[in-house]
CSV table of N, CA and C in Angstrom, one decimal:
chain,number,residue,atom,x,y,z
A,15,UNK,N,1.3,-6.1,-23.0
A,15,UNK,CA,0.6,-5.4,-22.3
A,15,UNK,C,2.3,-4.6,-21.7
A,16,UNK,N,2.3,-3.9,-21.9
A,16,UNK,CA,3.3,-3.1,-21.0
A,16,UNK,C,2.6,-3.0,-19.6
A,17,UNK,N,3.1,-4.3,-17.9
A,17,UNK,CA,3.1,-5.0,-17.3
A,17,UNK,C,2.9,-3.2,-16.1
A,18,UNK,N,3.8,-3.0,-16.6
A,18,UNK,CA,4.7,-1.7,-15.8
A,18,UNK,C,3.3,-1.1,-15.3
A,19,UNK,N,2.7,-0.6,-16.7
A,19,UNK,CA,1.3,0.4,-16.8
A,19,UNK,C,0.1,0.2,-15.5
A,20,UNK,N,0.3,-0.9,-15.5
A,20,UNK,CA,-1.2,-1.6,-14.6
A,20,UNK,C,-0.9,-0.6,-13.3
A,21,UNK,N,0.7,0.0,-12.9
A,21,UNK,CA,1.1,0.1,-11.4
A,21,UNK,C,0.7,1.4,-11.6
A,22,UNK,N,0.5,1.9,-12.3
A,22,UNK,CA,0.2,3.7,-12.4
A,22,UNK,C,0.0,4.0,-11.2
A,23,UNK,N,-1.4,3.8,-10.7
A,23,UNK,CA,-2.2,4.3,-9.0
A,23,UNK,C,-1.5,4.4,-8.4
A,24,UNK,N,-0.2,2.8,-8.2
A,24,UNK,CA,0.7,3.1,-6.9
A,24,UNK,C,2.0,3.9,-6.8
A,25,UNK,N,2.3,4.7,-7.9
A,25,UNK,CA,3.2,5.7,-7.4
A,25,UNK,C,2.8,7.1,-8.2
A,26,UNK,N,1.3,7.6,-8.1
A,26,UNK,CA,0.7,8.7,-7.9
A,26,UNK,C,0.9,9.0,-6.9
A,27,UNK,N,1.2,10.2,-6.7
A,27,UNK,CA,1.4,11.2,-5.6
A,27,UNK,C,3.4,10.7,-4.8
A,28,UNK,N,4.4,10.6,-5.8
A,28,UNK,CA,5.4,10.0,-5.5
A,28,UNK,C,5.8,11.1,-5.1
A,29,UNK,N,7.0,11.5,-3.8
A,29,UNK,CA,7.6,12.5,-3.6
A,29,UNK,C,7.0,13.9,-3.2
A,30,UNK,N,5.6,13.7,-3.9
A,30,UNK,CA,4.3,14.8,-3.3
A,30,UNK,C,4.7,15.7,-1.7
A,31,UNK,N,4.9,14.8,-0.6
A,31,UNK,CA,5.0,15.1,0.5
A,31,UNK,C,6.8,15.7,1.1
A,32,UNK,N,7.6,15.2,0.3
A,32,UNK,CA,8.3,16.2,0.5
A,32,UNK,C,9.4,14.9,0.6
A,33,UNK,N,9.0,13.5,0.9
A,33,UNK,CA,9.7,12.4,1.2
A,33,UNK,C,9.9,11.3,-0.5
A,34,UNK,N,10.6,10.7,-0.2
A,34,UNK,CA,11.4,9.7,-2.1
A,34,UNK,C,10.1,8.3,-1.7
A,35,UNK,N,9.4,8.3,-0.5
A,35,UNK,CA,8.6,7.2,-0.4
A,35,UNK,C,7.3,8.0,-1.3
A,36,UNK,N,6.7,6.4,-2.3
A,36,UNK,CA,5.3,6.7,-2.2
A,36,UNK,C,3.9,7.0,-1.7
A,37,UNK,N,3.2,7.9,-1.8
A,37,UNK,CA,1.7,8.1,-0.7
A,37,UNK,C,1.0,7.2,-1.3
A,38,UNK,N,0.5,7.0,-0.4
A,38,UNK,CA,-1.2,5.5,-0.4
A,38,UNK,C,-2.1,5.9,0.0
A,39,UNK,N,-3.0,6.5,-1.1
A,39,UNK,CA,-3.8,7.0,-1.2
A,39,UNK,C,-5.2,5.9,-0.7
A,40,UNK,N,-6.0,5.4,0.7
A,40,UNK,CA,-6.1,4.5,1.2
A,40,UNK,C,-7.8,4.3,0.4
A,41,UNK,N,-8.4,5.4,0.6
A,41,UNK,CA,-9.9,5.4,-0.1
A,41,UNK,C,-9.8,5.2,-1.7
A,42,UNK,N,-8.6,5.6,-2.3
A,42,UNK,CA,-8.7,5.5,-3.8
A,42,UNK,C,-8.1,4.4,-4.5
A,43,UNK,N,-7.5,3.0,-3.3
A,43,UNK,CA,-7.2,1.9,-3.4
A,43,UNK,C,-8.6,1.4,-3.4
A,44,UNK,N,-9.4,1.5,-2.3
A,44,UNK,CA,-10.2,0.5,-1.5
A,44,UNK,C,-11.6,0.6,-2.9
A,45,UNK,N,-11.8,2.1,-3.1
A,45,UNK,CA,-13.0,2.7,-4.1
A,45,UNK,C,-12.9,2.0,-5.5
A,46,UNK,N,-11.7,1.6,-6.0
A,46,UNK,CA,-11.7,1.6,-7.7
A,46,UNK,C,-11.7,0.0,-7.6
A,47,UNK,N,-12.7,-0.3,-8.8
A,47,UNK,CA,-12.7,-1.9,-8.7
A,47,UNK,C,-11.5,-2.1,-9.3
A,48,UNK,N,-11.2,-3.7,-9.5
A,48,UNK,CA,-10.3,-4.1,-9.3
A,48,UNK,C,-10.2,-4.9,-11.1
A,49,UNK,N,-9.1,-5.2,-11.5
A,49,UNK,CA,-9.6,-5.3,-13.0
A,49,UNK,C,-8.2,-6.7,-13.1
A,50,UNK,N,-8.9,-7.6,-14.2
A,50,UNK,CA,-7.8,-8.8,-14.1
A,50,UNK,C,-7.6,-8.5,-15.8
A,51,UNK,N,-6.2,-8.4,-16.5
A,51,UNK,CA,-5.8,-8.3,-17.9
A,51,UNK,C,-5.2,-9.4,-18.2
A,52,UNK,N,-5.8,-10.4,-19.5
A,52,UNK,CA,-4.9,-11.5,-19.7
A,52,UNK,C,-4.5,-11.1,-21.6
A,53,UNK,N,-3.5,-11.4,-21.8
A,53,UNK,CA,-2.9,-11.6,-23.2
A,53,UNK,C,-3.3,-13.0,-23.8
A,54,UNK,N,-4.3,-12.5,-24.5
A,54,UNK,CA,-4.1,-14.0,-25.3
A,54,UNK,C,-3.6,-13.9,-26.9
A,55,UNK,N,-3.6,-15.0,-28.1
A,55,UNK,CA,-2.8,-14.3,-29.2
A,55,UNK,C,-3.3,-13.9,-30.3
A,56,UNK,N,-4.6,-13.7,-30.1
A,56,UNK,CA,-5.2,-12.4,-31.2
A,56,UNK,C,-6.1,-11.4,-30.5
A,57,UNK,N,-6.0,-11.3,-28.8
A,57,UNK,CA,-6.2,-10.1,-28.3
A,57,UNK,C,-6.4,-9.9,-27.0
A,58,UNK,N,-6.5,-9.2,-26.1
A,58,UNK,CA,-6.3,-8.6,-24.4
A,58,UNK,C,-7.4,-8.6,-24.3
A,59,UNK,N,-8.1,-9.4,-22.8
A,59,UNK,CA,-8.9,-9.1,-23.1
A,59,UNK,C,-9.0,-8.6,-21.1
A,60,UNK,N,-10.0,-8.0,-20.6
A,60,UNK,CA,-9.9,-7.2,-19.7
A,60,UNK,C,-11.4,-7.3,-18.6
A,61,UNK,N,-11.0,-7.8,-17.7
A,61,UNK,CA,-12.4,-7.8,-16.7
A,61,UNK,C,-12.2,-7.0,-15.6
A,62,UNK,N,-13.5,-7.2,-15.1
A,62,UNK,CA,-13.8,-5.7,-14.1
A,62,UNK,C,-14.8,-6.0,-13.5
A,63,UNK,N,-14.9,-6.0,-11.8
A,63,UNK,CA,-16.0,-6.7,-11.5
A,63,UNK,C,-17.2,-5.1,-10.9
A,64,UNK,N,-18.3,-5.5,-11.7
A,64,UNK,CA,-19.0,-4.2,-11.6
A,64,UNK,C,-20.1,-4.7,-10.7
A,65,UNK,N,-20.4,-4.4,-9.9
A,65,UNK,CA,-21.5,-5.4,-9.0
A,65,UNK,C,-22.6,-4.6,-9.1
A,66,UNK,N,-23.6,-4.4,-9.3
A,66,UNK,CA,-25.0,-3.7,-9.7
A,66,UNK,C,-25.0,-2.8,-10.4
A,67,UNK,N,-23.8,-2.7,-11.6
A,67,UNK,CA,-23.7,-1.7,-12.2
A,67,UNK,C,-24.2,-1.9,-13.8
A,68,UNK,N,-24.8,-1.5,-14.7
A,68,UNK,CA,-25.4,-1.7,-15.6
A,68,UNK,C,-24.3,-0.9,-16.8
A,69,UNK,N,-24.7,-1.3,-17.8
A,69,UNK,CA,-24.0,-0.3,-19.0
A,69,UNK,C,-24.8,0.8,-19.1
A,70,UNK,N,-25.4,0.9,-18.8
A,70,UNK,CA,-25.7,2.9,-18.1
A,70,UNK,C,-24.9,3.3,-17.5
A,71,UNK,N,-24.6,2.6,-16.3
A,71,UNK,CA,-24.0,3.1,-15.2
A,71,UNK,C,-22.6,3.6,-15.8
A,72,UNK,N,-22.0,2.8,-17.0
A,72,UNK,CA,-20.4,2.6,-16.9
A,72,UNK,C,-20.0,3.0,-18.4
A,73,UNK,N,-19.0,4.2,-18.4
A,73,UNK,CA,-18.2,5.2,-19.6
A,73,UNK,C,-17.1,4.4,-20.0
A,74,UNK,N,-16.7,3.9,-21.2
A,74,UNK,CA,-15.6,3.7,-21.4
A,74,UNK,C,-15.3,4.9,-22.4
A,75,UNK,N,-14.1,5.4,-22.6
A,75,UNK,CA,-13.6,5.9,-23.6
A,75,UNK,C,-11.8,5.5,-24.2
A,76,UNK,N,-11.4,6.0,-25.1
A,76,UNK,CA,-10.5,5.8,-25.5
A,76,UNK,C,-9.7,6.6,-26.1
A,77,UNK,N,-8.5,7.0,-26.0
A,77,UNK,CA,-8.3,8.3,-26.4
A,77,UNK,C,-6.7,8.1,-26.0
A,78,UNK,N,-5.5,8.8,-27.6
A,78,UNK,CA,-4.0,8.7,-27.7
A,78,UNK,C,-3.8,7.4,-26.5
A,79,UNK,N,-4.2,6.2,-27.3
A,79,UNK,CA,-3.8,4.9,-26.9
A,79,UNK,C,-3.8,4.6,-24.9
A,80,UNK,N,-5.2,5.6,-24.2
A,80,UNK,CA,-5.3,5.3,-23.3
A,80,UNK,C,-7.0,4.9,-22.6
A,81,UNK,N,-7.1,3.5,-22.2
A,81,UNK,CA,-8.5,3.3,-22.0
A,81,UNK,C,-9.1,3.7,-20.9
A,82,UNK,N,-10.0,4.4,-20.6
A,82,UNK,CA,-10.5,5.2,-19.4
A,82,UNK,C,-11.3,4.5,-19.0
A,83,UNK,N,-12.0,3.6,-18.1
A,83,UNK,CA,-13.1,3.5,-17.7
A,83,UNK,C,-13.8,3.9,-16.5
A,84,UNK,N,-15.0,4.6,-16.4
A,84,UNK,CA,-15.7,5.5,-15.3
A,84,UNK,C,-16.6,5.2,-15.1
A,85,UNK,N,-17.4,5.6,-13.4
A,85,UNK,CA,-18.6,5.5,-13.4
A,85,UNK,C,-18.9,6.0,-12.4
A,86,UNK,N,-20.2,7.6,-12.2
A,86,UNK,CA,-20.3,7.5,-11.1
A,86,UNK,C,-22.4,7.5,-11.1
A,87,UNK,N,-22.5,6.9,-9.9
A,87,UNK,CA,-23.7,6.6,-9.7
A,87,UNK,C,-24.6,7.1,-8.3
A,88,UNK,N,-25.3,8.0,-8.5
A,88,UNK,CA,-26.1,8.4,-7.4
A,88,UNK,C,-27.5,9.0,-7.1
A,89,UNK,N,-27.5,8.0,-5.9
A,89,UNK,CA,-28.8,7.2,-5.7
A,89,UNK,C,-29.5,8.2,-5.3
A,90,UNK,N,-30.9,8.9,-5.4
A,90,UNK,CA,-31.4,10.0,-5.3
A,90,UNK,C,-32.7,9.4,-4.5
A,91,UNK,N,-33.8,10.0,-3.6
A,91,UNK,CA,-34.7,9.6,-3.1
A,91,UNK,C,-35.7,10.7,-3.0
A,92,UNK,N,-36.8,10.1,-4.2
A,92,UNK,CA,-37.7,11.3,-4.1
A,92,UNK,C,-38.8,10.6,-3.0
A,93,UNK,N,-39.1,12.2,-2.3
A,93,UNK,CA,-40.6,11.8,-1.0
A,93,UNK,C,-41.8,12.7,-2.1
A,94,UNK,N,-42.7,12.5,-1.8
A,94,UNK,CA,-43.0,13.4,-2.2
A,94,UNK,C,-44.7,14.0,-0.6
A,95,UNK,N,-44.8,14.9,-1.0
A,95,UNK,CA,-44.9,16.0,0.6
A,95,UNK,C,-46.3,14.8,1.2
A,96,UNK,N,-46.8,14.1,0.2
A,96,UNK,CA,-48.0,13.0,1.7
A,96,UNK,C,-47.3,12.0,2.4
A,97,UNK,N,-46.3,11.7,1.1
A,97,UNK,CA,-45.5,10.4,1.8
A,97,UNK,C,-45.1,11.0,3.1
A,98,UNK,N,-44.0,12.6,3.0
A,98,UNK,CA,-44.0,12.5,3.9
A,98,UNK,C,-44.8,13.1,5.4
A,99,UNK,N,-45.9,13.8,4.8
A,99,UNK,CA,-47.1,13.8,6.1
A,99,UNK,C,-47.4,12.7,6.9
A,100,UNK,N,-47.6,11.5,5.9
A,100,UNK,CA,-47.9,10.6,6.7
A,100,UNK,C,-47.5,10.3,7.1
A,101,UNK,N,-45.9,9.5,6.8
A,101,UNK,CA,-44.5,9.0,8.0
A,101,UNK,C,-44.7,9.5,9.1
A,102,UNK,N,-44.6,8.2,9.9
A,102,UNK,CA,-44.6,8.8,11.1
A,102,UNK,C,-42.8,9.7,11.7
A,103,UNK,N,-42.4,8.8,11.7
A,103,UNK,CA,-40.5,9.1,11.7
A,103,UNK,C,-39.6,9.0,10.7
A,104,UNK,N,-39.1,9.6,9.9
A,104,UNK,CA,-38.2,9.7,9.1
A,104,UNK,C,-36.9,8.4,9.4
A,105,UNK,N,-36.4,7.5,9.0
A,105,UNK,CA,-35.3,6.5,8.9
A,105,UNK,C,-33.9,7.6,9.4
A,106,UNK,N,-33.4,7.4,10.6
A,106,UNK,CA,-32.2,7.6,10.4
A,106,UNK,C,-31.3,7.1,10.5
A,107,UNK,N,-30.2,7.1,9.4
A,107,UNK,CA,-29.4,6.5,8.8
A,107,UNK,C,-28.0,6.6,9.6
A,108,UNK,N,-27.5,5.4,10.1
A,108,UNK,CA,-26.4,6.1,10.8
A,108,UNK,C,-25.3,6.2,10.2
A,109,UNK,N,-25.3,4.8,9.5
A,109,UNK,CA,-23.9,5.3,8.0
A,109,UNK,C,-24.9,4.7,6.6
A,110,UNK,N,-24.5,5.7,6.1
A,110,UNK,CA,-24.9,5.7,4.6
A,110,UNK,C,-23.3,5.8,3.1
A,111,UNK,N,-23.3,4.4,3.2
A,111,UNK,CA,-22.2,4.8,2.5
A,111,UNK,C,-22.6,4.0,0.4
A,112,UNK,N,-23.9,3.4,0.7
A,112,UNK,CA,-24.5,3.2,-0.9
A,112,UNK,C,-24.9,4.7,-1.6
A,113,UNK,N,-25.3,5.3,-1.5
A,113,UNK,CA,-25.9,6.5,-2.0
A,113,UNK,C,-24.8,7.1,-2.7
A,114,UNK,N,-23.7,6.9,-3.1
A,114,UNK,CA,-22.6,7.8,-4.2
A,114,UNK,C,-21.3,7.1,-4.4
A,115,UNK,N,-21.3,6.8,-5.7
A,115,UNK,CA,-20.0,5.7,-5.4
A,115,UNK,C,-19.5,6.6,-7.2
A,116,UNK,N,-18.2,6.4,-7.3
A,116,UNK,CA,-17.5,7.3,-8.1
A,116,UNK,C,-16.3,6.6,-8.2
A,117,UNK,N,-15.5,6.4,-9.7
A,117,UNK,CA,-14.1,5.6,-9.6
A,117,UNK,C,-13.9,6.1,-11.0
A,118,UNK,N,-12.8,5.5,-11.6
A,118,UNK,CA,-12.2,5.8,-12.7
A,118,UNK,C,-10.8,5.7,-12.7
A,119,UNK,N,-11.0,4.3,-13.8
A,119,UNK,CA,-9.2,4.1,-13.8
A,119,UNK,C,-8.8,4.2,-15.3
A,120,UNK,N,-7.5,4.4,-15.6
A,120,UNK,CA,-6.9,4.3,-16.9
A,120,UNK,C,-6.4,3.5,-16.8
A,121,UNK,N,-5.3,3.0,-18.1
A,121,UNK,CA,-4.9,2.4,-18.6
A,121,UNK,C,-4.0,2.8,-20.2
A,122,UNK,N,-2.8,2.4,-19.7
A,122,UNK,CA,-2.2,2.8,-21.3
A,122,UNK,C,-2.1,1.7,-21.9
A,123,UNK,N,-2.5,1.6,-23.3
A,123,UNK,CA,-2.5,0.2,-23.9
A,123,UNK,C,-1.6,0.1,-25.2
A,124,UNK,N,-1.0,-1.5,-25.4
A,124,UNK,CA,0.0,-1.7,-26.2
A,124,UNK,C,-0.5,-0.8,-27.5
A,125,UNK,N,0.7,-0.4,-28.5
A,125,UNK,CA,0.4,-0.2,-29.5
A,125,UNK,C,-0.3,-1.1,-30.6
A,126,UNK,N,-0.3,-2.5,-30.5
A,126,UNK,CA,-0.8,-3.6,-31.2
A,126,UNK,C,-2.6,-3.6,-31.2
A,127,UNK,N,-2.6,-2.8,-30.2
A,127,UNK,CA,-4.6,-2.8,-29.8
A,127,UNK,C,-4.9,-2.4,-31.3
A,128,UNK,N,-6.1,-2.6,-31.9
A,128,UNK,CA,-7.4,-2.4,-32.5
A,128,UNK,C,-8.0,-1.3,-31.9
A,129,UNK,N,-7.6,-0.5,-32.0
A,129,UNK,CA,-8.9,0.5,-31.4
A,129,UNK,C,-10.3,0.9,-32.3
A,130,UNK,N,-10.5,0.3,-33.5
A,130,UNK,CA,-11.4,0.5,-33.7
A,130,UNK,C,-12.6,-0.5,-33.4
A,131,UNK,N,-12.1,-1.8,-33.1
A,131,UNK,CA,-12.1,-2.7,-32.7
A,131,UNK,C,-12.8,-3.4,-31.3
A,132,UNK,N,-12.5,-2.5,-30.7
A,132,UNK,CA,-12.6,-3.2,-28.7
A,132,UNK,C,-13.5,-3.2,-28.7
A,133,UNK,N,-14.2,-4.1,-28.1
A,133,UNK,CA,-15.6,-4.4,-27.4
A,133,UNK,C,-15.9,-4.5,-26.3
A,134,UNK,N,-16.9,-3.8,-25.9
A,134,UNK,CA,-17.6,-4.0,-24.6
A,134,UNK,C,-19.1,-4.9,-23.8
A,135,UNK,N,-19.0,-5.6,-23.0
A,135,UNK,CA,-20.4,-6.4,-22.7
A,135,UNK,C,-20.0,-6.1,-21.2
A,136,UNK,N,-21.4,-6.2,-20.0
A,136,UNK,CA,-21.6,-6.1,-19.0
A,136,UNK,C,-22.3,-7.8,-18.6
A,137,UNK,N,-21.9,-8.4,-18.2
A,137,UNK,CA,-22.4,-10.0,-17.5
A,137,UNK,C,-22.6,-10.2,-16.4
A,138,UNK,N,-23.3,-10.2,-15.6
A,138,UNK,CA,-23.9,-10.9,-14.1
A,138,UNK,C,-22.9,-9.7,-13.2
A,139,UNK,N,-22.4,-8.2,-13.1
A,139,UNK,CA,-21.6,-7.3,-12.5
A,139,UNK,C,-20.2,-7.6,-13.1
A,140,UNK,N,-20.0,-8.0,-14.0
A,140,UNK,CA,-18.4,-8.0,-14.9
A,140,UNK,C,-18.5,-7.5,-15.7
A,141,UNK,N,-17.7,-6.6,-15.8
A,141,UNK,CA,-17.2,-5.9,-17.2
A,141,UNK,C,-16.4,-6.5,-18.0
A,142,UNK,N,-16.8,-7.1,-19.2
A,142,UNK,CA,-15.8,-7.5,-20.4
A,142,UNK,C,-15.7,-6.7,-21.3
A,143,UNK,N,-13.6,-6.2,-21.7
A,143,UNK,CA,-13.7,-5.8,-22.9
A,143,UNK,C,-12.8,-6.2,-23.4
A,144,UNK,N,-12.7,-6.5,-25.0
A,144,UNK,CA,-12.4,-7.7,-25.8
A,144,UNK,C,-11.7,-6.5,-26.7
A,145,UNK,N,-10.1,-6.4,-26.5
A,145,UNK,CA,-9.5,-5.6,-27.5
A,145,UNK,C,-8.3,-6.5,-28.6
A,146,UNK,N,-8.5,-6.1,-29.6
A,146,UNK,CA,-8.4,-6.7,-30.5
A,146,UNK,C,-7.1,-6.2,-30.3
A,147,UNK,N,-5.8,-7.4,-31.3
A,147,UNK,CA,-4.6,-7.3,-31.3
A,147,UNK,C,-4.2,-7.3,-32.7
A,148,UNK,N,-3.7,-6.4,-33.4
A,148,UNK,CA,-3.2,-6.1,-34.6
A,148,UNK,C,-2.8,-7.1,-35.4
A,149,UNK,N,-2.6,-7.6,-36.4
A,149,UNK,CA,-1.6,-8.5,-37.0
A,149,UNK,C,-0.5,-8.1,-36.9
A,150,UNK,N,0.6,-9.5,-36.9
A,150,UNK,CA,2.1,-8.1,-36.9
A,150,UNK,C,2.8,-8.6,-38.9
A,151,UNK,N,3.1,-7.9,-39.1
A,151,UNK,CA,3.7,-8.6,-40.5
A,151,UNK,C,5.5,-9.1,-40.1
A,152,UNK,N,5.6,-10.1,-41.2
A,152,UNK,CA,6.7,-11.1,-40.7
A,152,UNK,C,7.5,-10.5,-41.1
A,153,UNK,N,8.5,-10.1,-40.9
A,153,UNK,CA,9.7,-9.3,-41.7
A,153,UNK,C,10.5,-10.6,-42.6
A,154,UNK,N,10.8,-9.7,-44.0
A,154,UNK,CA,11.3,-9.7,-44.7
A,154,UNK,C,12.5,-9.5,-45.0
A,155,UNK,N,12.5,-10.2,-46.0
A,155,UNK,CA,13.8,-10.1,-46.8
A,155,UNK,C,14.6,-9.9,-47.9
A,156,UNK,N,15.2,-8.5,-48.0
A,156,UNK,CA,15.8,-7.9,-48.4
A,156,UNK,C,16.9,-8.4,-48.9
A,157,UNK,N,17.2,-8.5,-50.5
A,157,UNK,CA,18.0,-8.7,-51.2
A,157,UNK,C,19.0,-7.7,-51.7
A,158,UNK,N,19.7,-7.7,-51.4
A,158,UNK,CA,21.4,-7.0,-51.7
A,158,UNK,C,21.7,-7.2,-53.0
A,159,UNK,N,22.1,-6.0,-54.0
A,159,UNK,CA,22.6,-6.2,-55.3
A,159,UNK,C,23.9,-5.5,-55.0
A,160,UNK,N,24.8,-6.0,-56.4
A,160,UNK,CA,26.4,-5.5,-56.0
A,160,UNK,C,26.4,-4.2,-57.1
A,161,UNK,N,27.1,-3.4,-56.8
A,161,UNK,CA,27.0,-2.2,-57.4
A,161,UNK,C,27.9,-2.0,-58.5
């Protein structure tokens, strides 16, 4: 795997403000889940912590050798008129950060990934993506004939 592609987010916005230093987006850096990628003999394996997410909350797409993992969760509370009338006082939130979450991470995959055989599963809040590698053909010797 090309290790440099994992650092794409760090250099987003490089030079946008007229300086030669990359801008750092704190909200983006801490909102996106972190990922571990390991290279095995026959596959690349990616693991991403997604606590509280299920397979219905996660979207995985593969296009033009780029794997994109995204999720958007909205927590909407339905209140019936009867419940509203019976409630003495509605709760007043001082901080409410759990009602909405959204992220998107993209990774450029190496050419030796078998795109048709990529699999994913969510287990105990961890997304596991298995990306099998194509068999690399051994170099063959070409005979030279005299003219």
